[in-house]
Every structure is written in C-alpha cells, then in structure tokens.
mmCIF file of C-alpha atoms and ligand atoms in Angstrom:
data_model
loop_
_atom_site.group_PDB
_atom_site.id
_atom_site.type_symbol
_atom_site.label_atom_id
_atom_site.label_comp_id
_atom_site.label_asym_id
_atom_site.label_seq_id
_atom_site.Cartn_x
_atom_site.Cartn_y
_atom_site.Cartn_z
ATOM 1 C CA MET A 5 0.290 0.179 0.085
ATOM 2 C CA SER A 6 1.144 3.276 -0.636
ATOM 3 C CA LYS A 7 3.224 5.237 1.914
ATOM 4 C CA ILE A 8 1.108 8.650 0.904
ATOM 5 C CA ALA A 9 -0.688 9.772 4.154
ATOM 6 C CA LYS A 10 -4.139 8.973 4.074
ATOM 7 C CA HIS A 11 -5.334 12.199 4.420
ATOM 8 C CA ASP A 12 -2.921 13.261 1.241
ATOM 9 C CA VAL A 13 -4.423 10.177 -0.596
ATOM 10 C CA ASP A 14 -7.975 11.628 0.097
ATOM 11 C CA ARG A 15 -7.079 15.128 -1.307
ATOM 12 C CA LEU A 16 -5.525 14.137 -3.953
ATOM 13 C CA ILE A 17 -8.105 11.932 -5.560
ATOM 14 C CA SER A 18 -10.732 14.770 -4.952
ATOM 15 C CA ARG A 19 -8.770 16.881 -7.031
ATOM 16 C CA ALA A 20 -8.581 14.793 -9.911
ATOM 17 C CA VAL A 21 -12.558 13.847 -9.644
ATOM 18 C CA ALA A 22 -12.856 17.201 -8.970
ATOM 19 C CA VAL A 23 -11.261 18.550 -12.069
ATOM 20 C CA ARG A 24 -12.273 15.764 -14.336
ATOM 21 C CA ASP A 25 -15.863 18.376 -14.444
ATOM 22 C CA GLN A 26 -13.389 20.580 -17.179
ATOM 23 C CA ALA A 27 -12.470 18.409 -19.106
ATOM 24 C CA TYR A 28 -12.813 19.465 -22.429
ATOM 25 C CA ALA A 29 -13.925 15.899 -24.812
ATOM 26 C CA PRO A 30 -15.979 16.941 -27.100
ATOM 27 C CA HIS A 31 -15.357 14.437 -29.925
ATOM 28 C CA SER A 32 -14.660 10.848 -26.859
ATOM 29 C CA HIS A 33 -16.631 12.088 -24.095
ATOM 30 C CA PHE A 34 -13.506 10.239 -22.368
ATOM 31 C CA TYR A 35 -13.536 12.564 -19.117
ATOM 32 C CA VAL A 36 -10.286 12.546 -17.171
ATOM 33 C CA GLY A 37 -8.795 14.322 -14.538
ATOM 34 C CA ALA A 38 -5.487 13.939 -12.677
ATOM 35 C CA ALA A 39 -3.794 15.659 -9.845
ATOM 36 C CA ILE A 40 -0.454 16.070 -8.778
ATOM 37 C CA LEU A 41 1.038 14.939 -4.991
ATOM 38 C CA VAL A 42 4.197 17.521 -4.821
ATOM 39 C CA SER A 43 6.751 16.540 -2.336
ATOM 40 C CA SER A 44 5.661 20.044 -0.045
ATOM 41 C CA GLY A 45 2.987 18.952 0.189
ATOM 42 C CA GLU A 46 1.049 21.418 -3.143
ATOM 43 C CA ILE A 47 -1.757 19.868 -5.271
ATOM 44 C CA VAL A 48 -1.306 20.509 -9.058
ATOM 45 C CA ALA A 49 -4.353 19.022 -11.201
ATOM 46 C CA GLY A 50 -5.409 19.245 -14.931
ATOM 47 C CA CYS A 51 -7.782 17.629 -17.208
ATOM 48 C CA ASN A 52 -7.382 15.925 -20.768
ATOM 49 C CA VAL A 53 -7.913 18.846 -24.141
ATOM 50 C CA GLU A 54 -8.918 17.545 -27.308
ATOM 51 C CA ASN A 55 -8.499 18.696 -30.227
ATOM 52 C CA ALA A 56 -11.147 17.995 -33.650
ATOM 53 C CA SER A 57 -7.202 16.561 -35.072
ATOM 54 C CA TYR A 58 -6.874 14.183 -32.337
ATOM 55 C CA GLY A 59 -3.374 13.847 -32.724
ATOM 56 C CA LEU A 60 -2.735 17.177 -30.784
ATOM 57 C CA SER A 61 -5.206 16.303 -27.958
ATOM 58 C CA ILE A 62 -3.225 16.467 -24.562
ATOM 59 C CA CYS A 63 -4.144 13.955 -21.956
ATOM 60 C CA ALA A 64 -5.090 14.786 -18.231
ATOM 61 C CA GLU A 65 -1.537 13.437 -17.158
ATOM 62 C CA ARG A 66 0.650 15.287 -18.980
ATOM 63 C CA ALA A 67 -1.353 18.939 -18.501
ATOM 64 C CA ALA A 68 -1.202 18.023 -15.026
ATOM 65 C CA ALA A 69 2.560 17.780 -15.456
ATOM 66 C CA CYS A 70 3.270 20.875 -17.576
ATOM 67 C CA ALA A 71 0.976 22.687 -14.832
ATOM 68 C CA ALA A 72 3.091 21.638 -12.055
ATOM 69 C CA VAL A 73 6.347 22.401 -13.480
ATOM 70 C CA SER A 74 5.165 25.622 -14.589
ATOM 71 C CA ALA A 75 4.787 26.380 -10.892
ATOM 72 C CA SER A 76 8.255 25.106 -10.376
ATOM 73 C CA PHE A 77 7.381 21.641 -9.145
ATOM 74 C CA HIS A 78 9.540 19.081 -10.343
ATOM 75 C CA SER A 79 9.432 16.233 -7.568
ATOM 76 C CA TRP A 80 6.405 14.563 -6.922
ATOM 77 C CA SER A 81 5.133 11.759 -4.578
ATOM 78 C CA ALA A 82 1.609 10.578 -6.444
ATOM 79 C CA ILE A 83 -0.041 11.263 -9.322
ATOM 80 C CA ALA A 84 -3.982 10.437 -8.922
ATOM 81 C CA VAL A 85 -5.906 9.999 -12.157
ATOM 82 C CA ALA A 86 -9.992 10.135 -12.595
ATOM 83 C CA SER A 87 -11.762 8.162 -15.420
ATOM 84 C CA VAL A 88 -14.142 5.768 -15.547
ATOM 85 C CA GLY A 89 -13.044 2.620 -15.486
ATOM 86 C CA GLY A 90 -9.399 3.767 -13.952
ATOM 87 C CA VAL A 91 -7.342 3.482 -16.959
ATOM 88 C CA THR A 92 -4.041 3.348 -16.593
ATOM 89 C CA PRO A 93 -1.991 6.737 -18.217
ATOM 90 C CA CYS A 94 -1.597 6.060 -22.106
ATOM 91 C CA GLY A 95 2.396 5.145 -23.426
ATOM 92 C CA ALA A 96 3.217 8.739 -24.132
ATOM 93 C CA CYS A 97 2.103 9.667 -20.685
ATOM 94 C CA ARG A 98 4.116 7.430 -19.010
ATOM 95 C CA GLN A 99 7.280 8.041 -20.756
ATOM 96 C CA PHE A 100 6.448 11.596 -19.952
ATOM 97 C CA LEU A 101 6.027 11.434 -16.481
ATOM 98 C CA ILE A 102 8.792 9.178 -16.200
ATOM 99 C CA GLU A 103 11.366 12.110 -16.815
ATOM 100 C CA PHE A 104 10.308 13.600 -13.122
ATOM 101 C CA GLY A 105 11.075 10.050 -11.271
ATOM 102 C CA SER A 106 10.249 6.585 -11.396
ATOM 103 C CA ASP A 107 9.123 6.113 -7.938
ATOM 104 C CA VAL A 108 6.161 7.985 -7.792
ATOM 105 C CA THR A 109 2.786 6.560 -6.909
ATOM 106 C CA ILE A 110 0.010 6.085 -9.861
ATOM 107 C CA LEU A 111 -3.767 5.821 -8.144
ATOM 108 C CA LEU A 112 -6.278 4.953 -10.587
ATOM 109 C CA VAL A 113 -9.722 5.946 -10.044
ATOM 110 C CA ASP A 114 -12.756 4.913 -11.172
ATOM 111 C CA VAL A 115 -15.447 7.664 -10.639
ATOM 112 C CA ILE A 116 -18.254 4.919 -11.062
ATOM 113 C CA ASP A 117 -17.394 3.031 -8.453
ATOM 114 C CA GLY A 118 -14.915 5.105 -6.323
ATOM 115 C CA GLY A 119 -12.662 2.310 -6.812
ATOM 116 C CA CYS A 120 -8.140 3.365 -6.938
ATOM 117 C CA ARG A 121 -6.004 0.895 -7.786
ATOM 118 C CA GLU A 122 -2.365 1.808 -6.633
ATOM 119 C CA VAL A 123 0.571 1.199 -9.071
ATOM 120 C CA LYS A 124 4.415 2.753 -9.722
ATOM 121 C CA LEU A 125 5.225 4.502 -12.484
ATOM 122 C CA ALA A 126 7.919 2.032 -12.881
ATOM 123 C CA ASP A 127 6.138 -1.244 -13.450
ATOM 124 C CA LEU A 128 3.785 1.321 -15.875
ATOM 125 C CA LEU A 129 7.113 1.822 -17.700
ATOM 126 C CA PRO A 130 9.754 -0.848 -17.149
ATOM 127 C CA ASP A 131 13.423 -0.499 -18.046
ATOM 128 C CA ALA A 132 12.232 3.702 -19.687
ATOM 129 C CA PHE A 133 14.323 5.821 -21.761
ATOM 130 C CA ASP A 134 15.289 8.728 -19.196
ATOM 131 C CA ALA A 135 17.893 10.601 -18.723
ATOM 132 C CA THR A 136 20.634 7.695 -17.329
ATOM 133 C CA LYS A 137 20.267 6.726 -20.538
ATOM 134 C CA ILE A 138 22.373 10.129 -22.470
ATOM 135 C CA PRO A 139 25.643 9.910 -22.807
ATOM 136 C CA LYS A 140 26.922 12.509 -20.473
ATOM 137 C CA HIS A 141 28.747 15.021 -22.351
ATOM 138 C CA PRO A 142 32.548 15.953 -21.329
HETATM 139 ZN ZN1 ZN B 28 -2.009 9.940 -22.124
#
C-alpha cells in the first residue's frame, strides 16, 4: 500500500475527480482528471483537452504535469488519475511522467464505483528511456 498519508490520498483523489469536470472532450466524451501531489504537499491538477485533429489532444496526466512544472514543482510523490474505469496512463504519458521520477505512486480512480488501484510508474514503464540513458558530455 502507499506510503502517502491517507489524508493526502483523499485530497489528491478529490482534486482529480473535481478537475475531471473541466475536461474538454467533445469528440471522445472520455473525461479524465489528474492531480499531482508534489513533494512539498501542494496539489496541482489538469484535465484532458481534446482537439478535432485528435493528434493535438493532451491527456490529463500531461496537462497536470505541465501545470506542476509551470509552478516550479519538479519533485512529485503521487498522481491520481480519475476516469470511468480507472484507466492507466497512455504510453505517451508514461514516458512524459517518468521524466520526473519512476518511484511516483499512481492512483487509478474509477469514478463510477469509487475504486482505486495503486501502481508505481516504474511498473507501468519498465526499462524506461530516461536521462540515465543519455551519454554525458564532458
Ligand atoms: Zn496520455
């Protein structure tokens, strides 16, 4: 089980569920909210924003990550993702998120039944390409 305090888990999930209401998903109608608990205790959230071109759509996880970085938060403890079915982050999001640490706890929240499954980002993207794979320049 998570090392994240119960009250932090509760408020993280609450923010992910709440920001899901802001999702812009007129094409898929698949609404997703994500909230990131940063190491200092603040929570930053984001929702998916679709585009008619589909390819330019951005997932809630990446929207939240960009909001966190924009607020100078680069160290995260956990991310909650709220959706129907409690889906896992897509491949692009897994790669995007792992830039900020593989030990991040991911809480997958099903907004229908309230269930929550916990995984580690490293388990979702084993042998990830990250900064350790880039040769150092002298
Ligand atoms: Zn994604």
